[in-house]
């Protein structure tokens, strides 16, 4: 997907309902191949400015489940895209916002991965931390918006800056658990 410019929006309470519909569709269509679907990303944190894309993790229990689950998710009008570099052994799927498929920003992004992989655990840990620690969520939002402005919405710079924030946040979470 060739993203030209990152778009951010104020929190929309309908994102939660949209995720619930997404979860239901994936679980029903995947016929048991996908056993868990989690809402992640900024749209999963009430009150945060976010890209208007519903991000979800879809969990499978075996490597053999990847292809059947991915094929069934594709049947829900998703298409496969390159997986993020930090999420090894993952199949990434997006639902385009509009036709034609050259539209730059998807409405939904699903990362299909094993429930027992490190990325699953890390993503949920950070999401739960931000949900439970409003001051860190606000700090994340402020940093994200500042970087978005200074980078003029450049997708590579935006993602790189977010990765740095998350790395520091994970260090903070580790320190608090010791």
PDB file of C-alpha atoms in Angstrom:
ATOM      1  CA  UNK A   1       0.000   0.000   0.000  1.00  0.00           C
ATOM      2  CA  UNK A   2       1.485   3.315  -1.045  1.00  0.00           C
ATOM      3  CA  UNK A   3       0.580   5.705   1.730  1.00  0.00           C
ATOM      4  CA  UNK A   4       1.091   9.306   0.726  1.00  0.00           C
ATOM      5  CA  UNK A   5       0.033  11.131   3.872  1.00  0.00           C
ATOM      6  CA  UNK A   6      -1.009  10.126   7.384  1.00  0.00           C
ATOM      7  CA  UNK A   7      -4.397  11.460   8.467  1.00  0.00           C
ATOM      8  CA  UNK A   8      -5.271  11.820  12.164  1.00  0.00           C
ATOM      9  CA  UNK A   9      -8.713  12.336  13.706  1.00  0.00           C
ATOM     10  CA  UNK A  10     -10.117  13.017  17.133  1.00  0.00           C
ATOM     11  CA  UNK A  11     -11.404   9.928  18.938  1.00  0.00           C
ATOM     12  CA  UNK A  12     -14.688   8.595  17.579  1.00  0.00           C
ATOM     13  CA  UNK A  13     -16.725   6.461  20.023  1.00  0.00           C
ATOM     14  CA  UNK A  14     -18.105   4.528  17.033  1.00  0.00           C
ATOM     15  CA  UNK A  15     -14.657   2.917  16.610  1.00  0.00           C
ATOM     16  CA  UNK A  16     -15.426   0.519  19.469  1.00  0.00           C
ATOM     17  CA  UNK A  17     -18.650  -0.633  17.821  1.00  0.00           C
ATOM     18  CA  UNK A  18     -16.895  -0.923  14.461  1.00  0.00           C
ATOM     19  CA  UNK A  19     -14.292  -3.166  16.085  1.00  0.00           C
ATOM     20  CA  UNK A  20     -16.997  -5.343  17.682  1.00  0.00           C
ATOM     21  CA  UNK A  21     -18.533  -5.876  14.242  1.00  0.00           C
ATOM     22  CA  UNK A  22     -15.082  -6.655  12.828  1.00  0.00           C
ATOM     23  CA  UNK A  23     -14.373  -9.166  15.606  1.00  0.00           C
ATOM     24  CA  UNK A  24     -17.705 -10.877  15.060  1.00  0.00           C
ATOM     25  CA  UNK A  25     -17.224 -11.078  11.279  1.00  0.00           C
ATOM     26  CA  UNK A  26     -13.725 -12.527  11.568  1.00  0.00           C
ATOM     27  CA  UNK A  27     -14.640 -15.094  14.219  1.00  0.00           C
ATOM     28  CA  UNK A  28     -17.738 -16.222  12.318  1.00  0.00           C
ATOM     29  CA  UNK A  29     -16.100 -16.391   8.905  1.00  0.00           C
ATOM     30  CA  UNK A  30     -12.917 -18.100  10.080  1.00  0.00           C
ATOM     31  CA  UNK A  31     -14.743 -21.225  11.217  1.00  0.00           C
ATOM     32  CA  UNK A  32     -12.572 -21.814  14.276  1.00  0.00           C
ATOM     33  CA  UNK A  33      -9.222 -21.093  12.624  1.00  0.00           C
ATOM     34  CA  UNK A  34      -9.075 -17.716  14.409  1.00  0.00           C
ATOM     35  CA  UNK A  35      -9.709 -18.140  18.128  1.00  0.00           C
ATOM     36  CA  UNK A  36      -9.243 -14.555  19.382  1.00  0.00           C
ATOM     37  CA  UNK A  37      -9.557 -11.035  17.957  1.00  0.00           C
ATOM     38  CA  UNK A  38      -8.256  -8.009  19.882  1.00  0.00           C
ATOM     39  CA  UNK A  39      -8.718  -4.288  19.226  1.00  0.00           C
ATOM     40  CA  UNK A  40      -5.331  -2.550  19.218  1.00  0.00           C
ATOM     41  CA  UNK A  41      -3.813   0.707  18.072  1.00  0.00           C
ATOM     42  CA  UNK A  42      -4.937   4.192  18.991  1.00  0.00           C
ATOM     43  CA  UNK A  43      -8.566   3.572  18.022  1.00  0.00           C
ATOM     44  CA  UNK A  44      -8.620   1.072  20.934  1.00  0.00           C
ATOM     45  CA  UNK A  45      -7.710   3.773  23.488  1.00  0.00           C
ATOM     46  CA  UNK A  46     -10.694   5.947  24.402  1.00  0.00           C
ATOM     47  CA  UNK A  47     -10.071   9.642  23.844  1.00  0.00           C
ATOM     48  CA  UNK A  48      -6.885   9.428  21.746  1.00  0.00           C
ATOM     49  CA  UNK A  49      -6.301  11.115  18.434  1.00  0.00           C
ATOM     50  CA  UNK A  50      -5.777   8.317  15.914  1.00  0.00           C
ATOM     51  CA  UNK A  51      -5.542   7.294  12.313  1.00  0.00           C
ATOM     52  CA  UNK A  52      -9.120   6.419  11.351  1.00  0.00           C
ATOM     53  CA  UNK A  53      -8.196   2.758  10.833  1.00  0.00           C
ATOM     54  CA  UNK A  54      -9.507  -0.046  13.034  1.00  0.00           C
ATOM     55  CA  UNK A  55      -6.480  -2.177  13.930  1.00  0.00           C
ATOM     56  CA  UNK A  56      -7.036  -5.723  15.117  1.00  0.00           C
ATOM     57  CA  UNK A  57      -4.983  -8.753  16.043  1.00  0.00           C
ATOM     58  CA  UNK A  58      -6.432 -12.070  14.914  1.00  0.00           C
ATOM     59  CA  UNK A  59      -4.969 -15.009  16.794  1.00  0.00           C
ATOM     60  CA  UNK A  60      -4.456 -18.566  15.640  1.00  0.00           C
ATOM     61  CA  UNK A  61      -3.026 -21.448  17.667  1.00  0.00           C
ATOM     62  CA  UNK A  62      -1.040 -23.280  14.977  1.00  0.00           C
ATOM     63  CA  UNK A  63       1.056 -22.411  11.943  1.00  0.00           C
ATOM     64  CA  UNK A  64      -1.273 -24.558   9.840  1.00  0.00           C
ATOM     65  CA  UNK A  65      -4.130 -22.158  10.598  1.00  0.00           C
ATOM     66  CA  UNK A  66      -2.471 -19.157   8.895  1.00  0.00           C
ATOM     67  CA  UNK A  67      -3.418 -19.800   5.272  1.00  0.00           C
ATOM     68  CA  UNK A  68      -7.007 -20.984   5.832  1.00  0.00           C
ATOM     69  CA  UNK A  69      -7.653 -18.051   8.191  1.00  0.00           C
ATOM     70  CA  UNK A  70      -6.040 -15.509   5.847  1.00  0.00           C
ATOM     71  CA  UNK A  71      -8.057 -16.812   2.904  1.00  0.00           C
ATOM     72  CA  UNK A  72     -11.311 -16.537   4.876  1.00  0.00           C
ATOM     73  CA  UNK A  73     -10.457 -12.995   6.045  1.00  0.00           C
ATOM     74  CA  UNK A  74      -9.746 -12.062   2.423  1.00  0.00           C
ATOM     75  CA  UNK A  75     -13.331 -13.168   1.733  1.00  0.00           C
ATOM     76  CA  UNK A  76     -14.448 -10.279   3.964  1.00  0.00           C
ATOM     77  CA  UNK A  77     -13.041  -7.804   1.385  1.00  0.00           C
ATOM     78  CA  UNK A  78      -9.556  -7.624   2.877  1.00  0.00           C
ATOM     79  CA  UNK A  79      -6.390  -7.908   0.857  1.00  0.00           C
ATOM     80  CA  UNK A  80      -2.920  -8.969   1.869  1.00  0.00           C
ATOM     81  CA  UNK A  81      -0.174  -6.376   2.239  1.00  0.00           C
ATOM     82  CA  UNK A  82       3.406  -6.472   3.475  1.00  0.00           C
ATOM     83  CA  UNK A  83       3.634  -7.235   7.179  1.00  0.00           C
ATOM     84  CA  UNK A  84       5.385  -4.704   9.410  1.00  0.00           C
ATOM     85  CA  UNK A  85       9.052  -5.505   9.987  1.00  0.00           C
ATOM     86  CA  UNK A  86       8.590  -5.777  13.754  1.00  0.00           C
ATOM     87  CA  UNK A  87       5.923  -8.494  13.418  1.00  0.00           C
ATOM     88  CA  UNK A  88       7.683 -11.632  12.183  1.00  0.00           C
ATOM     89  CA  UNK A  89       5.536 -14.583  11.094  1.00  0.00           C
ATOM     90  CA  UNK A  90       2.481 -12.395  10.601  1.00  0.00           C
ATOM     91  CA  UNK A  91       0.057 -12.007   7.729  1.00  0.00           C
ATOM     92  CA  UNK A  92      -1.178  -8.425   7.351  1.00  0.00           C
ATOM     93  CA  UNK A  93      -4.511  -7.714   5.689  1.00  0.00           C
ATOM     94  CA  UNK A  94      -6.268  -4.415   5.015  1.00  0.00           C
ATOM     95  CA  UNK A  95      -9.726  -3.378   3.941  1.00  0.00           C
ATOM     96  CA  UNK A  96      -9.471  -0.483   1.475  1.00  0.00           C
ATOM     97  CA  UNK A  97     -11.482   2.629   2.289  1.00  0.00           C
ATOM     98  CA  UNK A  98     -12.895   3.121  -1.212  1.00  0.00           C
ATOM     99  CA  UNK A  99     -12.540   1.792  -4.685  1.00  0.00           C
ATOM    100  CA  UNK A 100     -10.328   1.967  -6.645  1.00  0.00           C
ATOM    101  CA  UNK A 101      -7.749   0.061  -4.580  1.00  0.00           C
ATOM    102  CA  UNK A 102      -5.235   2.891  -5.009  1.00  0.00           C
ATOM    103  CA  UNK A 103      -6.871   4.644  -2.033  1.00  0.00           C
ATOM    104  CA  UNK A 104      -4.065   5.239   0.426  1.00  0.00           C
ATOM    105  CA  UNK A 105      -5.687   4.613   3.800  1.00  0.00           C
ATOM    106  CA  UNK A 106      -7.521   1.441   4.809  1.00  0.00           C
ATOM    107  CA  UNK A 107     -10.588   1.368   7.052  1.00  0.00           C
ATOM    108  CA  UNK A 108      -9.345  -1.780   8.807  1.00  0.00           C
ATOM    109  CA  UNK A 109      -6.001  -3.513   9.328  1.00  0.00           C
ATOM    110  CA  UNK A 110      -5.729  -7.075  10.668  1.00  0.00           C
ATOM    111  CA  UNK A 111      -2.497  -8.691  11.793  1.00  0.00           C
ATOM    112  CA  UNK A 112      -2.927 -12.455  11.756  1.00  0.00           C
ATOM    113  CA  UNK A 113      -0.499 -14.109  14.182  1.00  0.00           C
ATOM    114  CA  UNK A 114      -0.055 -16.909  16.671  1.00  0.00           C
ATOM    115  CA  UNK A 115      -1.492 -16.282  20.124  1.00  0.00           C
ATOM    116  CA  UNK A 116       1.757 -17.411  21.728  1.00  0.00           C
ATOM    117  CA  UNK A 117       4.103 -15.136  19.749  1.00  0.00           C
ATOM    118  CA  UNK A 118       6.060 -12.283  21.305  1.00  0.00           C
ATOM    119  CA  UNK A 119       4.388  -9.623  19.130  1.00  0.00           C
ATOM    120  CA  UNK A 120       0.892 -10.616  20.368  1.00  0.00           C
ATOM    121  CA  UNK A 121       2.010 -10.265  23.977  1.00  0.00           C
ATOM    122  CA  UNK A 122       3.880  -6.977  23.399  1.00  0.00           C
ATOM    123  CA  UNK A 123       1.037  -5.294  21.526  1.00  0.00           C
ATOM    124  CA  UNK A 124      -1.586  -6.189  24.132  1.00  0.00           C
ATOM    125  CA  UNK A 125       0.734  -5.221  26.974  1.00  0.00           C
ATOM    126  CA  UNK A 126       1.258  -1.722  25.523  1.00  0.00           C
ATOM    127  CA  UNK A 127      -2.456  -1.310  24.708  1.00  0.00           C
ATOM    128  CA  UNK A 128      -3.471  -2.308  28.227  1.00  0.00           C
ATOM    129  CA  UNK A 129      -0.848  -0.016  29.761  1.00  0.00           C
ATOM    130  CA  UNK A 130      -2.118   2.974  27.794  1.00  0.00           C
ATOM    131  CA  UNK A 131      -5.713   2.141  28.730  1.00  0.00           C
ATOM    132  CA  UNK A 132      -4.774   1.969  32.414  1.00  0.00           C
ATOM    133  CA  UNK A 133      -2.334   4.920  32.544  1.00  0.00           C
ATOM    134  CA  UNK A 134      -4.047   8.026  31.189  1.00  0.00           C
ATOM    135  CA  UNK A 135      -0.978  10.226  31.704  1.00  0.00           C
ATOM    136  CA  UNK A 136       1.096   7.995  29.419  1.00  0.00           C
ATOM    137  CA  UNK A 137      -1.712   7.858  26.857  1.00  0.00           C
ATOM    138  CA  UNK A 138      -1.826  11.664  26.805  1.00  0.00           C
ATOM    139  CA  UNK A 139       1.967  11.817  26.498  1.00  0.00           C
ATOM    140  CA  UNK A 140       1.775   9.365  23.585  1.00  0.00           C
ATOM    141  CA  UNK A 141      -0.916  11.426  21.886  1.00  0.00           C
ATOM    142  CA  UNK A 142       1.046  14.657  22.304  1.00  0.00           C
ATOM    143  CA  UNK A 143       4.229  13.081  20.931  1.00  0.00           C
ATOM    144  CA  UNK A 144       2.336  11.491  18.039  1.00  0.00           C
ATOM    145  CA  UNK A 145       0.621  14.731  17.015  1.00  0.00           C
ATOM    146  CA  UNK A 146       3.852  16.745  17.342  1.00  0.00           C
ATOM    147  CA  UNK A 147       5.755  14.242  15.188  1.00  0.00           C
ATOM    148  CA  UNK A 148       2.905  14.103  12.696  1.00  0.00           C
ATOM    149  CA  UNK A 149       3.013  17.892  12.342  1.00  0.00           C
ATOM    150  CA  UNK A 150       6.784  18.155  12.101  1.00  0.00           C
ATOM    151  CA  UNK A 151       6.912  15.313   9.576  1.00  0.00           C
ATOM    152  CA  UNK A 152       3.987  16.759   7.600  1.00  0.00           C
ATOM    153  CA  UNK A 153       2.218  13.384   7.755  1.00  0.00           C
ATOM    154  CA  UNK A 154       5.083  11.432   6.162  1.00  0.00           C
ATOM    155  CA  UNK A 155       4.236   7.751   6.853  1.00  0.00           C
ATOM    156  CA  UNK A 156       7.822   6.498   7.288  1.00  0.00           C
ATOM    157  CA  UNK A 157       8.770   9.258   9.703  1.00  0.00           C
ATOM    158  CA  UNK A 158       5.487   8.905  11.596  1.00  0.00           C
ATOM    159  CA  UNK A 159       5.959   5.147  12.034  1.00  0.00           C
ATOM    160  CA  UNK A 160       9.619   5.557  12.979  1.00  0.00           C
ATOM    161  CA  UNK A 161       8.801   8.176  15.631  1.00  0.00           C
ATOM    162  CA  UNK A 162       6.025   5.993  17.069  1.00  0.00           C
ATOM    163  CA  UNK A 163       8.420   3.037  17.273  1.00  0.00           C
ATOM    164  CA  UNK A 164      10.835   5.112  19.362  1.00  0.00           C
ATOM    165  CA  UNK A 165       8.034   6.131  21.737  1.00  0.00           C
ATOM    166  CA  UNK A 166       6.862   2.518  22.103  1.00  0.00           C
ATOM    167  CA  UNK A 167      10.396   1.325  22.804  1.00  0.00           C
ATOM    168  CA  UNK A 168      10.709   3.846  25.651  1.00  0.00           C
ATOM    169  CA  UNK A 169       7.234   2.940  26.900  1.00  0.00           C
ATOM    170  CA  UNK A 170       8.108  -0.762  26.980  1.00  0.00           C
ATOM    171  CA  UNK A 171      11.236   0.080  29.014  1.00  0.00           C
ATOM    172  CA  UNK A 172       9.004   2.025  31.432  1.00  0.00           C
ATOM    173  CA  UNK A 173       6.578  -0.905  31.712  1.00  0.00           C
ATOM    174  CA  UNK A 174       9.455  -3.313  32.349  1.00  0.00           C
ATOM    175  CA  UNK A 175      10.852  -1.047  35.073  1.00  0.00           C
ATOM    176  CA  UNK A 176       7.458  -0.765  36.772  1.00  0.00           C
ATOM    177  CA  UNK A 177       7.071  -4.558  36.893  1.00  0.00           C
ATOM    178  CA  UNK A 178      10.383  -5.145  38.657  1.00  0.00           C
TER     179      UNK A 178
END
